[in-house]
PDB file of C-alpha atoms in Angstrom:
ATOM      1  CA  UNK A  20      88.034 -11.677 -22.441  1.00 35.00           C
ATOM      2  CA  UNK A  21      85.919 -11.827 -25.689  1.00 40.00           C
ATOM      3  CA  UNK A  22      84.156 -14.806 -26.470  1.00 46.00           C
ATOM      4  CA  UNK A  23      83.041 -15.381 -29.902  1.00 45.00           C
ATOM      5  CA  UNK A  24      81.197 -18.111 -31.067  1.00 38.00           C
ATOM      6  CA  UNK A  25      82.758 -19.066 -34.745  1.00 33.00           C
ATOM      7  CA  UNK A  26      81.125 -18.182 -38.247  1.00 35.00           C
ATOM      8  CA  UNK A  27      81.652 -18.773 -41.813  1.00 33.00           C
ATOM      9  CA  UNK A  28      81.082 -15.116 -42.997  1.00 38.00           C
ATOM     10  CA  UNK A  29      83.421 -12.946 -44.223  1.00 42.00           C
ATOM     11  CA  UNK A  30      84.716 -10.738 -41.910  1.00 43.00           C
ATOM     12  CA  UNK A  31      84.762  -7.087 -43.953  1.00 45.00           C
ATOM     13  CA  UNK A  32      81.068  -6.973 -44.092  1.00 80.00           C
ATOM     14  CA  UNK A  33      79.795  -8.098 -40.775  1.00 96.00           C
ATOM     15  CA  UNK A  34      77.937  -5.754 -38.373  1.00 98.00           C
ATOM     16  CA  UNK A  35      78.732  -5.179 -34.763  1.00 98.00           C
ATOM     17  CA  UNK A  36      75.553  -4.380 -32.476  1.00 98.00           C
ATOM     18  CA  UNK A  37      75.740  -3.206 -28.681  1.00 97.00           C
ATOM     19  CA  UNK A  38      72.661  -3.538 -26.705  1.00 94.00           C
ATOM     20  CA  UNK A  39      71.241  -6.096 -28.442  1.00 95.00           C
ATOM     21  CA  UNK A  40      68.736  -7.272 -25.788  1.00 91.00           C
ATOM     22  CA  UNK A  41      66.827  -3.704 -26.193  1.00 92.00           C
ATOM     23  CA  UNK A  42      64.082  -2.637 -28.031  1.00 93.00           C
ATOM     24  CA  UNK A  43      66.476  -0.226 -30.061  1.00 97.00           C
ATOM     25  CA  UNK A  44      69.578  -2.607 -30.717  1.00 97.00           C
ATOM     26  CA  UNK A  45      67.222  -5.685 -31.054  1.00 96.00           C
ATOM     27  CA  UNK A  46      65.323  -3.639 -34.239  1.00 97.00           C
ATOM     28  CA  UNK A  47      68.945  -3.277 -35.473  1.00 98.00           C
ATOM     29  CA  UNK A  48      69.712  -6.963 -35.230  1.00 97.00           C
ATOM     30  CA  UNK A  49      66.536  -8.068 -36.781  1.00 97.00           C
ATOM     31  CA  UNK A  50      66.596  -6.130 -39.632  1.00 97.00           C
ATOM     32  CA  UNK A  51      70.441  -6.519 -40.427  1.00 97.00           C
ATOM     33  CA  UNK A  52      69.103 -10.574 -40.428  1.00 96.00           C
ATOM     34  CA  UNK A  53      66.508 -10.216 -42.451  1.00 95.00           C
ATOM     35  CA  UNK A  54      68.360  -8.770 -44.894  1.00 94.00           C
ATOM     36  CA  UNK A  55      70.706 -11.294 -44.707  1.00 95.00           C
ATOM     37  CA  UNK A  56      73.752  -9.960 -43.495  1.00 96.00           C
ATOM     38  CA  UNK A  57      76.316 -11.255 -40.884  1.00 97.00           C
ATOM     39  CA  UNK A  58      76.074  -9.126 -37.342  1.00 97.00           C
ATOM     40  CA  UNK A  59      77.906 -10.060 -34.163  1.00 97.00           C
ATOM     41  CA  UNK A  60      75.905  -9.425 -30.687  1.00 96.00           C
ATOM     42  CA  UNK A  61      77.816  -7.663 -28.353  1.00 96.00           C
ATOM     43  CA  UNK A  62      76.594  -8.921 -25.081  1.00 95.00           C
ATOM     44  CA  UNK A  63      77.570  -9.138 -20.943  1.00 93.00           C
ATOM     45  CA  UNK A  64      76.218 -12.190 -20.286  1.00 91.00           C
ATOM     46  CA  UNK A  65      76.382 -15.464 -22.867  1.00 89.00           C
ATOM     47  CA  UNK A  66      73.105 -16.950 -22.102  1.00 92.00           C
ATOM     48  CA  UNK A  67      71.308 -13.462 -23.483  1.00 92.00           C
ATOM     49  CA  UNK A  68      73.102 -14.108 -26.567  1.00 93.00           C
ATOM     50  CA  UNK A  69      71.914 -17.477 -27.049  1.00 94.00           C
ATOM     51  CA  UNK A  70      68.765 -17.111 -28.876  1.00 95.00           C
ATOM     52  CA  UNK A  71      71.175 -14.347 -31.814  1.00 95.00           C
ATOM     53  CA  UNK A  72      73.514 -17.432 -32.275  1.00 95.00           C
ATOM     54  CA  UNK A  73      70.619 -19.230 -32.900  1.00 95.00           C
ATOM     55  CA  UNK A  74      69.765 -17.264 -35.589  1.00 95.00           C
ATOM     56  CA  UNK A  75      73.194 -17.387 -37.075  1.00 93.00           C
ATOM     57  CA  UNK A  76      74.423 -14.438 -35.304  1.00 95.00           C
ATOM     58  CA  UNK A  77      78.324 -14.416 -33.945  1.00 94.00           C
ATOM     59  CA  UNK A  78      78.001 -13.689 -30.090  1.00 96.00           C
ATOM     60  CA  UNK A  79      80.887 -11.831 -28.063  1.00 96.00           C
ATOM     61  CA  UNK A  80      80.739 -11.308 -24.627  1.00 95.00           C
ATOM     62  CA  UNK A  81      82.132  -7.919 -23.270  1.00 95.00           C
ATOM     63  CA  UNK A  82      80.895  -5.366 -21.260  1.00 94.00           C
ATOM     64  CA  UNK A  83      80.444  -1.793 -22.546  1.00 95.00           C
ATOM     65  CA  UNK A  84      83.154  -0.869 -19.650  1.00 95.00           C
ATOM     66  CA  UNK A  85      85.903  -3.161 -20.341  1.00 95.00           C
ATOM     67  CA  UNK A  86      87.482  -1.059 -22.727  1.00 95.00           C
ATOM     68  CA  UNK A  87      89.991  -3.997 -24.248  1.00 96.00           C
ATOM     69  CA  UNK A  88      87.144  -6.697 -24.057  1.00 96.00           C
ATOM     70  CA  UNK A  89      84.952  -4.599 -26.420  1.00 97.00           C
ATOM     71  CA  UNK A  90      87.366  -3.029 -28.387  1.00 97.00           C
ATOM     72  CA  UNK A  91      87.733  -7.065 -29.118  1.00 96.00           C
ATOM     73  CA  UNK A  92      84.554  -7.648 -29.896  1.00 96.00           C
ATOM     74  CA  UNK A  93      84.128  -4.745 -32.615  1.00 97.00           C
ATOM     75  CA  UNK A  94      87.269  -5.456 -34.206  1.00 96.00           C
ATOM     76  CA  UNK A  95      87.349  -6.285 -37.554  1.00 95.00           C
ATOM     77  CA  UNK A  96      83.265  -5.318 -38.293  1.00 97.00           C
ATOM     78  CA  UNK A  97      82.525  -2.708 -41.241  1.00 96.00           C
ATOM     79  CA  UNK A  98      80.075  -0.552 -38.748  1.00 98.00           C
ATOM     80  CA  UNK A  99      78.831  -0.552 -35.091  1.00 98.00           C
ATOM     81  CA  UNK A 100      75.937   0.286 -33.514  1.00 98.00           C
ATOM     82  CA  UNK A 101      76.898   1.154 -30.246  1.00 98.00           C
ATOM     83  CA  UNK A 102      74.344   3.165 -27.466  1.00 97.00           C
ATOM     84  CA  UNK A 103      75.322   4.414 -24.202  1.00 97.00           C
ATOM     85  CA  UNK A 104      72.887   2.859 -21.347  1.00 93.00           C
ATOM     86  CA  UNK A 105      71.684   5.095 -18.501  1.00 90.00           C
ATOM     87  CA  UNK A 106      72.990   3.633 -15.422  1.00 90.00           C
ATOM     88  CA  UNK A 107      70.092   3.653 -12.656  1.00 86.00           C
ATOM     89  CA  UNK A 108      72.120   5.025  -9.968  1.00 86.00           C
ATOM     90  CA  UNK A 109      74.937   6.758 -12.166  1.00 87.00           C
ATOM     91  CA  UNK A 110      76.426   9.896 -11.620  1.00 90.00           C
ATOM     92  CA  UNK A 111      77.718  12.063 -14.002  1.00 92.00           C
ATOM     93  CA  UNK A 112      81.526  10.116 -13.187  1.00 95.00           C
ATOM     94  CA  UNK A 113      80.037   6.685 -14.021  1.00 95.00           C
ATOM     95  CA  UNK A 114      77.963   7.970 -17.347  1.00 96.00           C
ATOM     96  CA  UNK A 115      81.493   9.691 -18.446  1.00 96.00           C
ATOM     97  CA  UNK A 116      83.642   6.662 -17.563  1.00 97.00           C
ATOM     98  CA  UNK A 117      80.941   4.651 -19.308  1.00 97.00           C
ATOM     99  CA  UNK A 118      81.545   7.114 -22.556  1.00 98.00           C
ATOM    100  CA  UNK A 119      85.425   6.845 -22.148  1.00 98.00           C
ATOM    101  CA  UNK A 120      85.439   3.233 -22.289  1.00 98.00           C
ATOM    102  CA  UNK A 121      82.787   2.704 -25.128  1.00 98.00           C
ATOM    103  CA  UNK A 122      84.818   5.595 -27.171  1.00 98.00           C
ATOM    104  CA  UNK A 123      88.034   4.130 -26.802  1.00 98.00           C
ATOM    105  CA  UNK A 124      87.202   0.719 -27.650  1.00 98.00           C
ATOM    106  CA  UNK A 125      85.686   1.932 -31.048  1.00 98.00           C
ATOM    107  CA  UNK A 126      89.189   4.269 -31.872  1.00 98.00           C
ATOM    108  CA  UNK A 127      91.132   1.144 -30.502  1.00 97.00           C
ATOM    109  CA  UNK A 128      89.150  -1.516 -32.969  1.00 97.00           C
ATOM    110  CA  UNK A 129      89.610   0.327 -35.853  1.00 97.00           C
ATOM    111  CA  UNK A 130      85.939   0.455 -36.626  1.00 98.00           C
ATOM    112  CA  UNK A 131      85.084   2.459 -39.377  1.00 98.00           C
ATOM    113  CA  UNK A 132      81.908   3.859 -38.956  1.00 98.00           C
ATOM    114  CA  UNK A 133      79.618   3.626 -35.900  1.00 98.00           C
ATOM    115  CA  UNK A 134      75.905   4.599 -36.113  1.00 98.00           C
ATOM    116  CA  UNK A 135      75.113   5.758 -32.206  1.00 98.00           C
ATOM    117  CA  UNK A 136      71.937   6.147 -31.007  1.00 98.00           C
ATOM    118  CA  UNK A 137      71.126   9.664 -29.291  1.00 98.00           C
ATOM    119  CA  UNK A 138      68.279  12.505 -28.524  1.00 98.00           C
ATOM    120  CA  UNK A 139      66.612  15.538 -29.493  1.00 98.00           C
ATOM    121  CA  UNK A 140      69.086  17.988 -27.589  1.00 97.00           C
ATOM    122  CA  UNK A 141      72.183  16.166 -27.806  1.00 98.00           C
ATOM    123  CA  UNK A 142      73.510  19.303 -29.617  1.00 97.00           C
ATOM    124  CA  UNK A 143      73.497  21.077 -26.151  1.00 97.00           C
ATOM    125  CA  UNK A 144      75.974  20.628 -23.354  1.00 96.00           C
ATOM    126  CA  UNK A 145      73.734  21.033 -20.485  1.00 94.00           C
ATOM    127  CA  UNK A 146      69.503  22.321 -19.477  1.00 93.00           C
ATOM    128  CA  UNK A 147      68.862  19.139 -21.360  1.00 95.00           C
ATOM    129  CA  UNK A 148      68.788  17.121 -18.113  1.00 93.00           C
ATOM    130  CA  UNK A 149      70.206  13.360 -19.128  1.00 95.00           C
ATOM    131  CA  UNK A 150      70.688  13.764 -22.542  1.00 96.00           C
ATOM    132  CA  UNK A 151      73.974  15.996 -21.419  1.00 97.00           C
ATOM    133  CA  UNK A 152      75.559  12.378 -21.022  1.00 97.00           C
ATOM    134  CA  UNK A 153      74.719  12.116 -24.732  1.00 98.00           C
ATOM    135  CA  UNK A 154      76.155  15.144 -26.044  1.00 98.00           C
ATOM    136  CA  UNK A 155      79.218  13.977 -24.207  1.00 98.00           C
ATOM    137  CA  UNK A 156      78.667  10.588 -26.070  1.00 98.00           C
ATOM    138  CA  UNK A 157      78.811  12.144 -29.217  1.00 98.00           C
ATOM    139  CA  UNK A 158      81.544  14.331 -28.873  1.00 98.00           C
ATOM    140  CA  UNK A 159      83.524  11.481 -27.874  1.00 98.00           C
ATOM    141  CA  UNK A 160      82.811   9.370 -30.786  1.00 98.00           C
ATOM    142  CA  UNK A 161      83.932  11.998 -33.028  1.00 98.00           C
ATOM    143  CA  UNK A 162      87.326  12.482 -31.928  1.00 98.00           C
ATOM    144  CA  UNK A 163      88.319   8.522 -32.497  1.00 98.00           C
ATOM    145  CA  UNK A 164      88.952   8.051 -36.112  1.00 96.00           C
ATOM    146  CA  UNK A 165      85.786   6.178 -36.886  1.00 98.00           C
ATOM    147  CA  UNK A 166      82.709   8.448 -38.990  1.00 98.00           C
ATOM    148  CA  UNK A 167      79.856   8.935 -37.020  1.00 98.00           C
ATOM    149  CA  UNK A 168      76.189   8.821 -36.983  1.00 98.00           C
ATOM    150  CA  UNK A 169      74.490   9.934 -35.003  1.00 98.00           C
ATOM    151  CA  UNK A 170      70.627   9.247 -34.581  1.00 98.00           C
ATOM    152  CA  UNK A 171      68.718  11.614 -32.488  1.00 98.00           C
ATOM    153  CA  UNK A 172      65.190  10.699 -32.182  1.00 98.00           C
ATOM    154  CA  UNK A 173      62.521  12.346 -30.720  1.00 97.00           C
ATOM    155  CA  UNK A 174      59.800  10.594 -27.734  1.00 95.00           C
ATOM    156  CA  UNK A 175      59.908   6.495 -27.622  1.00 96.00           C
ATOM    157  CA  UNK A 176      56.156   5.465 -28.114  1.00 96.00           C
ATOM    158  CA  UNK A 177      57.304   3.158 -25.611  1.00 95.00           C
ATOM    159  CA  UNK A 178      58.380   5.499 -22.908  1.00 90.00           C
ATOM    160  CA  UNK A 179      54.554   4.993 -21.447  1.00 91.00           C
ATOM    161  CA  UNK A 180      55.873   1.177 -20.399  1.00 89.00           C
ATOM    162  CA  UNK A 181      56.964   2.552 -17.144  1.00 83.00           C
ATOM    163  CA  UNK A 182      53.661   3.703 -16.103  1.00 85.00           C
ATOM    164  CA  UNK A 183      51.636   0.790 -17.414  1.00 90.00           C
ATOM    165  CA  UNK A 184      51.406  -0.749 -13.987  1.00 87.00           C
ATOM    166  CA  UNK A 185      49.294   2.368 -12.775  1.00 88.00           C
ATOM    167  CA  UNK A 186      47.060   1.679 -15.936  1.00 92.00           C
ATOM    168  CA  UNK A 187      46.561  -1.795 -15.535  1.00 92.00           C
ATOM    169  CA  UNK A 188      46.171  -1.591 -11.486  1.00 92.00           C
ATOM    170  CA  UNK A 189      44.287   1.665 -11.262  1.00 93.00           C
ATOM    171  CA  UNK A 190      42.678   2.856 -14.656  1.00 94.00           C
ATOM    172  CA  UNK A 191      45.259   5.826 -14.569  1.00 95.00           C
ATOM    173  CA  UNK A 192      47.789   7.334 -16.617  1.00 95.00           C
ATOM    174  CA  UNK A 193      49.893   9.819 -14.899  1.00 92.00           C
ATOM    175  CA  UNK A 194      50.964  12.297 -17.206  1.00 92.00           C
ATOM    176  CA  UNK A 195      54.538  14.160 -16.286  1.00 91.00           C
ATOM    177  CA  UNK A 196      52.820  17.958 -16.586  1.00 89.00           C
ATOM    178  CA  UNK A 197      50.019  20.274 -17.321  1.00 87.00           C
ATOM    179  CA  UNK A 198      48.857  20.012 -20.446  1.00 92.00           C
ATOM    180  CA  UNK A 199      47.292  16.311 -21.591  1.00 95.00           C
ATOM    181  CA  UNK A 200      46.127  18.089 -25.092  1.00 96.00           C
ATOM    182  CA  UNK A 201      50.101  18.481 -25.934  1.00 95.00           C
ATOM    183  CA  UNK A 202      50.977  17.647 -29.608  1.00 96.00           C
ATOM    184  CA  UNK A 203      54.116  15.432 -28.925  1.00 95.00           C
ATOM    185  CA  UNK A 204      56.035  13.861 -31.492  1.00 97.00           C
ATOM    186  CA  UNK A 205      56.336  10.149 -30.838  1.00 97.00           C
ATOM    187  CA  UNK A 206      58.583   7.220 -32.428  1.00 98.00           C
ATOM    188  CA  UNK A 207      58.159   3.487 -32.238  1.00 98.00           C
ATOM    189  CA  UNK A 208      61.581   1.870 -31.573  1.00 97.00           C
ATOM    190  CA  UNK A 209      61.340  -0.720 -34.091  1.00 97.00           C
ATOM    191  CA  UNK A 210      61.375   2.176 -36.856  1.00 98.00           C
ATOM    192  CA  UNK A 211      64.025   3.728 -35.160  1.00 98.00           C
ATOM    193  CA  UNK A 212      66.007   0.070 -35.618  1.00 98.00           C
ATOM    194  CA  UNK A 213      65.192  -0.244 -38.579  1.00 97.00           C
ATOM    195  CA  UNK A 214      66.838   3.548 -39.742  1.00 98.00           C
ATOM    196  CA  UNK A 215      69.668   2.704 -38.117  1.00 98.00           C
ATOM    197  CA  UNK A 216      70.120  -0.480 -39.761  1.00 98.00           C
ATOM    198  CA  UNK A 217      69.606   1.157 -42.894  1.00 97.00           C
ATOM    199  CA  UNK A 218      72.383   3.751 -41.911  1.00 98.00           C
ATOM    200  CA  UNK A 219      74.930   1.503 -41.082  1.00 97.00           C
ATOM    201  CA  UNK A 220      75.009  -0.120 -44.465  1.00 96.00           C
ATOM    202  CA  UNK A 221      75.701   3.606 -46.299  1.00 95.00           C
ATOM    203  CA  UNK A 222      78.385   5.095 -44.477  1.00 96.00           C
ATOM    204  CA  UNK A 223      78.795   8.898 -45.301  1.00 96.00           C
ATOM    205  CA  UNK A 224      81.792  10.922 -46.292  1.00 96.00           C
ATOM    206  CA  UNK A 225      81.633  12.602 -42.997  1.00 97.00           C
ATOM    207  CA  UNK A 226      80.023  12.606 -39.819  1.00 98.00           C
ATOM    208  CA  UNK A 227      76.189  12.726 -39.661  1.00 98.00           C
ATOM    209  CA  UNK A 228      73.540  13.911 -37.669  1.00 98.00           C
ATOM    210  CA  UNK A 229      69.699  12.353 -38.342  1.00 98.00           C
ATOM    211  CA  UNK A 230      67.123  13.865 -36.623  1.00 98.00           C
ATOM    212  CA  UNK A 231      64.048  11.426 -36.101  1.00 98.00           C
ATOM    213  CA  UNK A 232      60.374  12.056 -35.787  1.00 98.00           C
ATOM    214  CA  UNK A 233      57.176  10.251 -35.441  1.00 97.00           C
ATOM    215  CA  UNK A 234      53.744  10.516 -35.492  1.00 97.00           C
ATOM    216  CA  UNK A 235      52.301  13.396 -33.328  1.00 97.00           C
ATOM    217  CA  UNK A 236      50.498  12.243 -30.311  1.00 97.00           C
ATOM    218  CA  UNK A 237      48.534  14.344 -27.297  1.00 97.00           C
ATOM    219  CA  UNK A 238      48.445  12.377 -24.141  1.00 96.00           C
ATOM    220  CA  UNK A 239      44.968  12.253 -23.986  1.00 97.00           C
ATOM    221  CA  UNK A 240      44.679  10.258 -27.135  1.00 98.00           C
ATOM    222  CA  UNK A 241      47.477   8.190 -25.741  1.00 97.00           C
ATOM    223  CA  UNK A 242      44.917   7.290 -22.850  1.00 97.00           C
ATOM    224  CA  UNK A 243      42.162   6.272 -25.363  1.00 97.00           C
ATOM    225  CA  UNK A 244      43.850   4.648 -27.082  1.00 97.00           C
ATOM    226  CA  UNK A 245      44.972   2.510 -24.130  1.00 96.00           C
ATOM    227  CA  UNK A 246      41.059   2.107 -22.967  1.00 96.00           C
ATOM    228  CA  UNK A 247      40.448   0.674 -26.517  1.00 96.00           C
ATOM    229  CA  UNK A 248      42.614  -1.844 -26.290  1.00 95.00           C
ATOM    230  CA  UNK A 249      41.814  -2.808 -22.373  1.00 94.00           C
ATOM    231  CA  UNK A 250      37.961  -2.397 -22.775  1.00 95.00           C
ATOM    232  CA  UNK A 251      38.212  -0.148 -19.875  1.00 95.00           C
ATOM    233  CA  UNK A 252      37.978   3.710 -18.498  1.00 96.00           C
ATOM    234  CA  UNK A 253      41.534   5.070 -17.859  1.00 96.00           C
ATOM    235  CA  UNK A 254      41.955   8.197 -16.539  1.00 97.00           C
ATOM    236  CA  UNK A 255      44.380  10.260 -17.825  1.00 97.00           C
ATOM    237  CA  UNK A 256      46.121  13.093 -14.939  1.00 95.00           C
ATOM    238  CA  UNK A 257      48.512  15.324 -15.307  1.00 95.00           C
ATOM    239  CA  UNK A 258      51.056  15.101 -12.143  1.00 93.00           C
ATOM    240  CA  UNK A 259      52.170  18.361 -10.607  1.00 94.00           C
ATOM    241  CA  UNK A 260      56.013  18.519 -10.842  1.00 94.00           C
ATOM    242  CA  UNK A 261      56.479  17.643  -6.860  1.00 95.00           C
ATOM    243  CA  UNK A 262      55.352  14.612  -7.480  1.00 93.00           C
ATOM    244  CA  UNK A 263      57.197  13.281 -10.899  1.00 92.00           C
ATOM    245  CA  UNK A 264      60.042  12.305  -8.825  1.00 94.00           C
ATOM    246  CA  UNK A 265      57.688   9.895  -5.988  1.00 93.00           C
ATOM    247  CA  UNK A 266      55.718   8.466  -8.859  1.00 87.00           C
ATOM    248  CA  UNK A 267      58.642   7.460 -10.571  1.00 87.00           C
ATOM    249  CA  UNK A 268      60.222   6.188  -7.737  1.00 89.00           C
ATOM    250  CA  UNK A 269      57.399   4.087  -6.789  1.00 86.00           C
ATOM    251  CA  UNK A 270      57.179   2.505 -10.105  1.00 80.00           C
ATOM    252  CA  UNK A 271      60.574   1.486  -9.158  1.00 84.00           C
ATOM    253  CA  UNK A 272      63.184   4.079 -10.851  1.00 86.00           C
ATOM    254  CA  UNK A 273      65.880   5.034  -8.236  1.00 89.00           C
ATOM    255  CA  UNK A 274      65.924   8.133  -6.823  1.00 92.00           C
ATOM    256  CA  UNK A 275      68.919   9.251  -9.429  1.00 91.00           C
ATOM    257  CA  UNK A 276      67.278   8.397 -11.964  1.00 91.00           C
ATOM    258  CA  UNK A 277      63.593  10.009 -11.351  1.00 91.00           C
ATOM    259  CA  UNK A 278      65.331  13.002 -10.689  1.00 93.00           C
ATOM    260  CA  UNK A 279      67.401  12.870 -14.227  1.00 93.00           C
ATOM    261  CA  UNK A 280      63.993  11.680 -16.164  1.00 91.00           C
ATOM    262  CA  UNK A 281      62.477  14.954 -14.236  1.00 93.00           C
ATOM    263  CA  UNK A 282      65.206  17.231 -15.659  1.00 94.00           C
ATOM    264  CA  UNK A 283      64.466  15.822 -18.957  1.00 93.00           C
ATOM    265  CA  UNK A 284      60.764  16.330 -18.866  1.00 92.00           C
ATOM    266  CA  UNK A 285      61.370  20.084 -17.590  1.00 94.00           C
ATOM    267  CA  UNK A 286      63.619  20.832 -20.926  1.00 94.00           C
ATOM    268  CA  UNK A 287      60.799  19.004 -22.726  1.00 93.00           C
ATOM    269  CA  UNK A 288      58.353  21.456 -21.888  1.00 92.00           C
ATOM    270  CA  UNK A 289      60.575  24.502 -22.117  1.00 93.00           C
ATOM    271  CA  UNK A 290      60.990  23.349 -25.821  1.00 93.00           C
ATOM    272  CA  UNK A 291      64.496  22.489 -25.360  1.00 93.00           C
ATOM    273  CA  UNK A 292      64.234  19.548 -27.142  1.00 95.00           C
ATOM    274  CA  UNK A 293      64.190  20.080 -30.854  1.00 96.00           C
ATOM    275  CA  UNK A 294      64.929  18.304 -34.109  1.00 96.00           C
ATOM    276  CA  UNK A 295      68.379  20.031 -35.514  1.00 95.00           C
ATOM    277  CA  UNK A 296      70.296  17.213 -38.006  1.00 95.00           C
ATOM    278  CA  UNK A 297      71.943  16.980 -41.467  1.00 97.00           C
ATOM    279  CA  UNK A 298      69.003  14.966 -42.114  1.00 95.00           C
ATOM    280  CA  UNK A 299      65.207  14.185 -41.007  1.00 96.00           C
ATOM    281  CA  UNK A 300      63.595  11.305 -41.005  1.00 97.00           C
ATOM    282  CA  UNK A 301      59.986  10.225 -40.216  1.00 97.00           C
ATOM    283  CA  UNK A 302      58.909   6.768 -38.373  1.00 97.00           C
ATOM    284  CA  UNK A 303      55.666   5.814 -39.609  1.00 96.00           C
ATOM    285  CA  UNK A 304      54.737   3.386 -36.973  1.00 97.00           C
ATOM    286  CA  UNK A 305      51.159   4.393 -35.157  1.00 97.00           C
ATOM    287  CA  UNK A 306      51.619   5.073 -31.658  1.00 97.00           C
ATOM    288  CA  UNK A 307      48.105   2.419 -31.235  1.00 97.00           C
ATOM    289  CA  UNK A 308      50.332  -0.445 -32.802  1.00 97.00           C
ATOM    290  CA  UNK A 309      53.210   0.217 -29.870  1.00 97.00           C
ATOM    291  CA  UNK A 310      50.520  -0.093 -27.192  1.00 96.00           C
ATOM    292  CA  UNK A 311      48.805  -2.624 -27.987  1.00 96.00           C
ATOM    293  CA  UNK A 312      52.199  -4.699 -28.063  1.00 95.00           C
ATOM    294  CA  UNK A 313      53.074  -3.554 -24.691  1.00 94.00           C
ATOM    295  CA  UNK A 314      50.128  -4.222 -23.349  1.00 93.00           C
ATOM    296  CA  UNK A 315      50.340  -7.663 -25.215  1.00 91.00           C
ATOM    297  CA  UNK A 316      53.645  -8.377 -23.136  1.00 90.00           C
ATOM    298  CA  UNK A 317      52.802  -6.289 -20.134  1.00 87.00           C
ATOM    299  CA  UNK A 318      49.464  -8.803 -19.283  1.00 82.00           C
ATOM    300  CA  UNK A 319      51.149 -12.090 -20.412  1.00 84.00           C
ATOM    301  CA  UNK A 320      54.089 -10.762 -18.061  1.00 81.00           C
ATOM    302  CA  UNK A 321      51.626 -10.712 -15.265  1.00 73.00           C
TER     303      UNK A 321
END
């Protein structure tokens, strides 16, 4: 069942937002409410949609696989932004089931347009290691009815949260291959949000493809940057490829998972993973900002 909390707003104008409790969705939210316009948090559990209802959001409660639930829940909104979640043990079956349901619930609702968030190499089928489950994702969302954008962005600035633990603990940051002096481009979340916000109030004609960039960032400056900010040495080393999988595993990924994150890391390097879109856009976040607000939350965590 859907469970929505009741507004005053006029229905043909509000927002729908999946993953709302994430860095990506959360941007969305924000900026959709700062602008002043009605949004409804798609959420699994109530409590986590609490604190959006307190800031005048409507809250439904469905889960991205209960196809009639969120079909429910993005009824009646004038866009979605909807994401598809890696599942830490999923297969390929669960990922696909998980893109079934979330398509079918948009081309059930009637949604118009859906802005969905996706990757640098979503364009390919497969050699792109997880972000297959994202062509998939796309492809999907284009057959239901609804126009589609979709926003393929390059690096998260925060994809060095994971190993944070080994640079807080041990002064290190592992680096997933060779080369530390590797220009890679690199986009804060936040900016990323705040696109997509941007996108779903200008639907296109057609379906869409943005391709997003950031600044460009070696890995080495990545570690000095992180030294600033702690006051501290930290060493930054480059991991030979048998052990990506046991380091991510001991930061606590499941086995699946380091193995998928592995893939995508190999078609990184290959240069797989390229900007190709109707569009490009820039985030202008500095990668320093990100880490010092990670590291902000990481040590207040602890």
């Amino acid at each position: 069942m859907s469970n929505h909390t009741t507004t005053h707003h006029q229905e043909d104008d509000m927002y729908a937002i999946t993953g709302i409790t994430g860095h990506v969705g959360g941007a969305v939210a924000t900026t959709l409410l700062q602008h002043g316009l009605p949004i409804r948090a798609l959420v699994r559990d109530g409590e986590k949609g609490a604190p959006w209802a307190a800031r005048g959001a409507d809250v439904a409660v469905a889960d991205l696989g209960d196809r009639l639930a969120l079909a429910d829940a993005l009824r009646g909104a004038e866009g979605a932004f909807v994401m598809l979640p890696t599942l830490p043990s999923g297969t390929d079956a669960d990922h696909d089931r998980l893109v079934g349901s979330i398509a079918a619930a948009v081309a059930v609702s009637g949604v118009p347009h859906v802005v969905a968030l996706s990757s640098w190499g979503a364009e390919l089928a497969d050699g792109n290691g997880p972000i297959r489950w994202l062509h998939r994702f796309e492809e999907a969302l284009r057959a239901t009815g609804a126009t589609v954008t979709a926003v393929r962005a390059c690096h998260f600035q925060e994809a060095v949260e994971p190993v944070l633990g080994a640079v807080l603990d041990a002064g290190v940051l592992p680096v997933f291959g060779d080369d530390v002096d590797r220009p890679v481009p690199m986009v804060a979340t936040c900016d990323v949000g705040a696109l997509a916000a941007e996108l779903l109030q200008a639907p296109p004609r057609t379906h869409q493809v943005v391709a997003v960039e950031g600044p460009v960032v070696t890995d080495r400056e990545i570690g000095a940057m992180l030294a600033a900010e702690l006051r501290r040495e930290v060493q930054v080393v480059p991991l030979p490829r048998s052990e990506w999988e046991p380091t991510l595993q001991q930061a606590g990924t499941s086995a699946a998972l380091a193995a998928e994150i592995a893939g995508l890391y190999d078609a990184d390097l290959a240069g797989v993973l390229q900007p190709h879109g109707d569009r490009r856009v820039v985030g202008s976040t500095p990668p320093s900002a990100t880490i010092r607000d990670l590291l902000t939350a990481a040590v207040s965590a602890a």
